[in-house]
Amino acid sequence: MKVLLYFEKQKSLKQSGIGRALTHQKKALELANVDYTLYKDEGFDLAHINTLFFDSYKLLKKCKKNKKLAIVHGHSTVEDFRYSFRCWRLIAPIFNRMILRMYRKADLIITPTNYSKSLIENYKRVKCPVYAVSNGIKLEDYQYNEEYVNEFKKFFNFGNKKIVISAGLYFKRKGIFDFFEVARQMPDVEFIWFGHLDKILAQGKVLRAIKKRPKNVSMPGYVDIRVLKGAFLSADAFFFPSFEENEGIAVLEAMASKTPVLVRDIGVFKDWLTDGVNCYKATDVQSFKDKLEFILNNDVTNVVNNGYMTVEERTLDKVGNKLKEIYINSYNEKKQGN
């Protein structure tokens, strides 16, 4: 059995969560000894389609016509597009139609969490099975590395100051306004937001907030991966105030780096993250500030270790085995049905 892992516009998506999902899927399938290709012109038995653009839909229809199993990956939902790009309200109806036409035509859908699974299952006319499989994490990439830590310290040169980091595109949905306000109220702590979004795509109010951000907030955009990994290994806390996620790969990366994690208390984290057990949760600026001050001034080793145990359940070998099981069972069912 040969699987087509299909990602349209790979270069433009490279820095995004979907781009990292491609890297993770390839490694997961390699670990599970699943034969795959990235090229639709090669022979394949089933397609695992990860994007929603025109060529992705065209491939989906072709698979259906040729009675080949077509799996669509639910990286995106109607909910997580809100409060994102410039003019998102105008674009949303088009984007929503793109999502729904793919999900409604799929033989089955794979999505990262039980939360996103429940959202997709409740979309009108989506009748196919939906499976929750984490995007996964390659734990060995986040082990302590003194060279990476030194490169991070050299890049920022913050001395002995406490450091809080986050990562994401410049979206209101990502909680960037709360991130700035918490930083403003904690002037003795250095805050870093990793990530970028072209100005033409970012909302005007987000760009204005970035321009007026507190002096203790650094926004380096995309940096060398060694510096970024050094940041995860060096930070005193990872602060992720996003309002809507389908998993949050950056949260997995922070936990794998044994960095204390503070997230907004939202639906996607309810069944696998517990406040004070494997992470910290809050809901607004004041409670974020209170939790960060607690993290920065107390021994939170037990919570950090529990967070690491949480991501151990999402390693790429486990993800690969789950994908392989879904592929084989669904392929056999499709073959028998034909």
Coordinates of C-alpha atoms in Angstrom, one line a residue:
M1 CA 0.0 0.0 0.0
K2 CA 1.4 3.4 -1.0
V3 CA 0.1 6.7 0.4
L4 CA 0.1 10.0 -1.3
L5 CA 0.8 12.8 1.3
Y6 CA -0.6 15.8 -0.6
F7 CA 0.3 19.3 0.4
E8 CA -0.5 22.0 -2.2
K9 CA 1.7 25.2 -2.1
Q10 CA 4.3 23.5 0.1
K11 CA 6.8 26.4 -0.1
S12 CA 4.4 29.1 1.0
L13 CA 3.1 26.9 3.8
K14 CA 6.6 25.9 5.0
Q15 CA 6.7 28.1 8.1
S16 CA 3.1 27.5 9.2
G17 CA 1.6 24.8 11.4
I18 CA 0.5 22.9 8.3
G19 CA 4.0 23.1 7.0
R20 CA 5.3 21.5 10.1
A21 CA 2.5 18.9 9.9
L22 CA 4.0 17.7 6.6
T23 CA 7.4 17.2 8.2
H24 CA 5.8 15.3 11.1
Q25 CA 3.6 13.1 8.8
K26 CA 6.6 12.1 6.7
K27 CA 8.6 11.1 9.8
A28 CA 5.7 9.3 11.4
L29 CA 5.1 7.2 8.3
E30 CA 8.8 6.4 8.0
L31 CA 8.8 5.2 11.6
A32 CA 5.7 3.1 10.9
N33 CA 7.2 1.7 7.7
V34 CA 4.5 3.1 5.5
D35 CA 5.4 3.7 1.8
Y36 CA 4.5 7.2 0.7
T37 CA 5.0 9.8 -2.0
L38 CA 4.6 13.5 -2.1
Y39 CA 3.8 13.6 -5.9
K40 CA 0.4 12.9 -7.2
D41 CA 1.7 11.8 -10.6
E42 CA 3.3 8.8 -9.0
G43 CA 1.2 5.7 -8.4
F44 CA -0.6 5.5 -5.1
D45 CA -3.3 3.5 -3.4
L46 CA -4.8 6.2 -1.2
A47 CA -4.5 10.0 -0.9
H48 CA -4.0 11.8 2.4
I49 CA -4.9 15.4 1.4
N50 CA -3.7 18.2 3.8
T51 CA -4.7 21.4 1.9
L52 CA -7.9 23.0 0.7
F53 CA -7.0 24.8 -2.4
F54 CA -8.2 24.2 -6.0
D55 CA -5.7 21.4 -6.9
S56 CA -6.5 19.7 -3.6
Y57 CA -10.2 19.6 -4.4
K58 CA -9.4 18.5 -8.0
L59 CA -7.4 15.6 -6.6
L60 CA -10.1 14.7 -4.2
K61 CA -12.7 14.5 -7.0
K62 CA -10.3 12.4 -9.2
C63 CA -9.8 10.0 -6.3
K64 CA -13.6 9.7 -5.9
K65 CA -14.0 9.1 -9.6
N66 CA -11.4 6.4 -9.7
K67 CA -12.7 4.8 -6.5
K68 CA -9.5 5.5 -4.6
L69 CA -9.6 6.2 -0.8
A70 CA -9.5 9.9 -0.2
I71 CA -8.6 11.1 3.3
V72 CA -8.8 14.8 4.1
H73 CA -6.8 16.2 7.0
G74 CA -8.8 18.6 9.2
H75 CA -6.1 21.1 10.0
S76 CA -8.6 24.0 9.7
T77 CA -12.1 24.6 11.0
V78 CA -14.6 27.4 10.5
E79 CA -14.0 28.5 14.0
D80 CA -10.2 29.0 13.8
F81 CA -10.4 31.2 10.7
R82 CA -12.2 33.9 12.7
Y83 CA -10.2 37.0 13.8
S84 CA -7.2 36.0 11.7
F85 CA -6.3 37.7 8.4
R86 CA -7.2 41.2 7.3
C87 CA -10.8 41.4 6.0
W88 CA -11.4 37.9 7.4
R89 CA -15.2 38.5 7.6
L90 CA -15.3 39.1 3.8
I91 CA -13.1 36.1 3.1
A92 CA -14.8 33.7 5.6
P93 CA -17.8 32.7 3.4
I94 CA -15.3 31.6 0.7
F95 CA -13.0 29.9 3.1
N96 CA -15.9 28.1 4.8
R97 CA -17.1 26.8 1.5
M98 CA -13.6 25.5 0.7
I99 CA -13.5 23.6 4.0
L100 CA -17.0 22.2 3.7
R101 CA -16.7 21.0 0.1
M102 CA -13.6 19.0 1.0
Y103 CA -15.0 17.6 4.3
R104 CA -18.3 16.6 2.7
K105 CA -16.6 14.7 -0.2
A106 CA -14.0 12.9 1.9
D107 CA -14.1 9.2 2.6
L108 CA -12.8 10.0 6.1
I109 CA -11.3 12.9 8.0
I110 CA -8.3 13.0 10.3
T111 CA -8.0 16.0 12.7
P112 CA -5.6 16.6 15.6
T113 CA -7.8 16.6 18.7
N114 CA -11.2 15.4 20.1
Y115 CA -12.2 19.1 20.1
S116 CA -11.7 19.7 16.4
K117 CA -13.3 16.2 15.8
S118 CA -16.4 17.4 17.6
L119 CA -16.5 20.6 15.6
I120 CA -16.2 18.9 12.2
E121 CA -18.7 16.2 13.1
N122 CA -21.3 18.9 13.7
Y123 CA -20.9 20.6 10.3
K124 CA -23.9 20.1 8.1
R125 CA -23.7 17.2 5.6
V126 CA -20.4 15.9 6.9
K127 CA -21.2 12.2 7.1
C128 CA -17.9 10.4 6.9
P129 CA -16.0 9.1 9.9
V130 CA -13.7 11.6 11.7
Y131 CA -10.6 10.4 13.6
A132 CA -8.6 12.4 16.2
V133 CA -4.8 11.9 15.7
S134 CA -2.3 14.4 17.1
N135 CA 0.1 16.2 14.8
G136 CA 2.8 14.7 17.0
I137 CA 6.1 15.7 18.3
K138 CA 9.7 14.5 17.7
L139 CA 10.9 14.4 21.3
E140 CA 14.6 14.0 20.5
D141 CA 14.6 17.4 18.7
Y142 CA 13.8 19.2 22.0
Q143 CA 16.3 17.6 24.4
Y144 CA 18.6 20.1 26.1
N145 CA 21.3 21.4 23.8
E146 CA 23.8 23.8 25.3
E147 CA 24.8 25.1 21.8
Y148 CA 21.3 26.1 21.0
V149 CA 20.9 27.8 24.4
N150 CA 24.1 29.8 23.8
E151 CA 23.0 30.8 20.3
F152 CA 19.7 32.1 21.8
K153 CA 21.4 34.0 24.6
K154 CA 23.8 35.5 22.1
F155 CA 21.0 36.5 19.7
F156 CA 19.0 38.3 22.4
N157 CA 21.5 39.2 25.2
F158 CA 18.9 39.5 28.0
G159 CA 21.4 38.7 30.7
N160 CA 19.7 37.3 33.8
K161 CA 16.2 38.6 33.2
K162 CA 13.2 36.3 33.3
I163 CA 12.0 35.4 29.8
V164 CA 8.5 34.6 28.6
I165 CA 8.0 33.4 25.0
S166 CA 5.1 32.7 22.6
A167 CA 4.8 31.7 19.0
G168 CA 2.2 32.3 16.3
L169 CA 1.1 34.4 13.3
Y170 CA 0.0 38.0 14.0
F171 CA -3.6 37.2 14.6
K172 CA -6.0 38.7 17.0
R173 CA -7.2 35.1 17.5
K174 CA -3.8 34.2 18.8
G175 CA -4.3 36.5 21.8
I176 CA -1.6 39.0 20.8
F177 CA -3.4 41.9 22.5
D178 CA -3.5 40.1 25.8
F179 CA 0.2 39.1 25.3
F180 CA 1.1 42.8 25.0
E181 CA -1.0 43.9 27.9
V182 CA 0.4 41.3 30.3
A183 CA 3.9 42.3 29.2
R184 CA 3.0 46.0 29.9
Q185 CA 2.1 45.1 33.4
M186 CA 5.4 43.1 33.9
P187 CA 8.1 45.5 32.8
D188 CA 10.9 43.6 34.5
V189 CA 10.3 40.5 32.4
E190 CA 11.3 40.1 28.7
F191 CA 8.6 38.8 26.4
I192 CA 9.3 37.4 22.9
W193 CA 6.8 36.6 20.2
F194 CA 8.1 34.4 17.5
G195 CA 6.4 34.3 14.1
H196 CA 5.4 36.7 11.4
L197 CA 2.7 37.7 8.9
D198 CA 3.0 39.9 5.9
K199 CA 1.6 43.4 6.6
I200 CA -0.8 43.1 3.6
L201 CA -2.5 40.1 5.4
A202 CA -2.5 41.4 9.0
Q203 CA -5.4 43.3 10.5
G204 CA -4.7 47.0 10.8
K205 CA -5.4 47.1 14.6
V206 CA -2.9 44.3 15.1
L207 CA -0.2 46.2 13.2
R208 CA -1.0 49.3 15.2
A209 CA -0.7 47.3 18.4
I210 CA 2.6 45.9 17.3
K211 CA 3.9 49.4 16.6
K212 CA 2.9 50.5 20.1
R213 CA 3.9 47.4 21.9
P214 CA 5.7 47.6 25.3
K215 CA 9.5 48.1 25.2
N216 CA 10.0 44.7 26.9
V217 CA 8.4 42.8 23.9
S218 CA 10.7 41.6 21.2
M219 CA 9.2 40.4 17.8
P220 CA 12.1 38.9 15.8
G221 CA 9.8 37.2 13.3
Y222 CA 11.2 33.9 12.0
V223 CA 14.6 33.1 13.3
D224 CA 17.1 30.3 12.7
I225 CA 15.7 27.0 14.1
R226 CA 18.7 26.7 16.4
V227 CA 17.8 30.1 18.0
L228 CA 14.2 29.1 18.3
K229 CA 14.9 25.8 19.9
G230 CA 17.3 27.6 22.2
A231 CA 14.5 29.9 23.2
F232 CA 12.2 27.0 24.1
L233 CA 15.0 25.5 26.2
S234 CA 15.9 28.7 27.9
A235 CA 12.5 30.4 28.5
D236 CA 11.1 30.6 32.0
A237 CA 7.6 30.2 30.6
F238 CA 5.7 29.6 27.4
F239 CA 2.6 31.9 27.3
F240 CA 0.0 30.9 24.7
P241 CA -3.1 33.1 25.0
S242 CA -4.8 31.9 21.8
F243 CA -8.6 32.0 21.7
E244 CA -9.0 29.1 19.3
E245 CA -6.8 26.2 18.3
N246 CA -7.1 22.7 16.8
E247 CA -4.1 21.5 18.8
G248 CA -1.4 24.0 19.1
I249 CA 1.9 22.4 18.0
A250 CA 3.9 25.2 19.8
V251 CA 2.4 24.0 23.1
L252 CA 3.7 20.5 22.4
E253 CA 7.1 21.9 21.5
A254 CA 7.2 23.8 24.8
M255 CA 6.3 20.8 26.8
A256 CA 8.8 18.7 25.0
S257 CA 11.4 21.3 25.9
K258 CA 10.4 21.1 29.6
T259 CA 9.3 24.7 29.6
P260 CA 6.4 25.7 31.9
V261 CA 3.3 26.3 29.8
L262 CA 0.5 28.8 30.4
V263 CA -2.5 28.6 28.0
R264 CA -5.9 30.2 27.8
D265 CA -8.6 27.9 29.2
I266 CA -10.3 27.0 25.9
G267 CA -12.1 23.9 24.5
V268 CA -9.2 22.3 22.6
F269 CA -7.2 21.9 25.9
K270 CA -10.0 20.6 28.1
D271 CA -9.5 16.8 27.8
W272 CA -5.6 16.7 27.8
L273 CA -4.3 19.7 29.7
T274 CA -5.2 20.3 33.4
D275 CA -4.5 23.5 35.3
G276 CA -1.8 22.9 37.9
V277 CA -1.2 19.3 36.8
N278 CA 0.6 19.4 33.4
C279 CA 0.2 23.1 32.6
Y280 CA -1.3 26.4 33.8
K281 CA -4.5 27.9 32.6
A282 CA -6.1 31.4 32.8
T283 CA -8.8 33.4 31.1
D284 CA -7.9 37.1 31.1
V285 CA -5.1 39.6 31.5
Q286 CA -5.2 39.7 35.3
S287 CA -5.3 35.9 35.7
F288 CA -2.5 35.5 33.1
K289 CA -0.4 37.9 35.0
D290 CA -1.0 36.1 38.3
K291 CA -0.2 32.7 36.8
L292 CA 3.0 34.0 35.2
E293 CA 4.2 35.5 38.4
F294 CA 3.5 32.2 40.2
I295 CA 5.4 30.3 37.5
L296 CA 8.4 32.7 37.6
N297 CA 8.7 32.7 41.3
N298 CA 8.0 29.1 42.4
D299 CA 9.3 25.6 41.8
V300 CA 7.0 24.2 39.1
T301 CA 9.1 21.1 38.3
N302 CA 6.3 18.6 38.9
V303 CA 4.0 20.4 36.5
V304 CA 6.7 20.6 33.9
N305 CA 7.5 16.8 34.2
N306 CA 3.8 16.0 33.9
G307 CA 3.7 18.1 30.8
Y308 CA 6.6 16.1 29.3
M309 CA 4.8 12.9 30.1
T310 CA 1.8 14.3 28.2
V311 CA 3.7 14.8 25.0
E312 CA 5.3 11.4 25.4
E313 CA 1.9 10.1 24.4
R314 CA 2.1 12.1 21.2
T315 CA 5.5 11.0 19.8
L316 CA 5.8 10.5 16.1
D317 CA 6.2 6.7 16.3
K318 CA 2.8 6.5 18.1
V319 CA 1.2 8.9 15.5
G320 CA 2.6 6.8 12.7
N321 CA 1.2 3.6 14.1
K322 CA -2.3 5.2 14.4
L323 CA -2.2 6.6 10.9
K324 CA -1.1 3.2 9.6
E325 CA -4.0 1.5 11.4
I326 CA -6.5 4.0 9.9
Y327 CA -5.0 3.6 6.4
I328 CA -5.1 -0.2 6.4
N329 CA -8.6 -0.5 7.9
S330 CA -10.1 2.2 5.8
Y331 CA -8.4 1.0 2.6
N332 CA -9.7 -2.6 3.2
E333 CA -13.2 -1.3 3.9
K334 CA -13.1 0.8 0.7
K335 CA -11.8 -2.2 -1.3
Q336 CA -14.6 -4.4 0.0
G337 CA -17.2 -1.8 -0.7
N338 CA -16.1 -1.4 -4.3

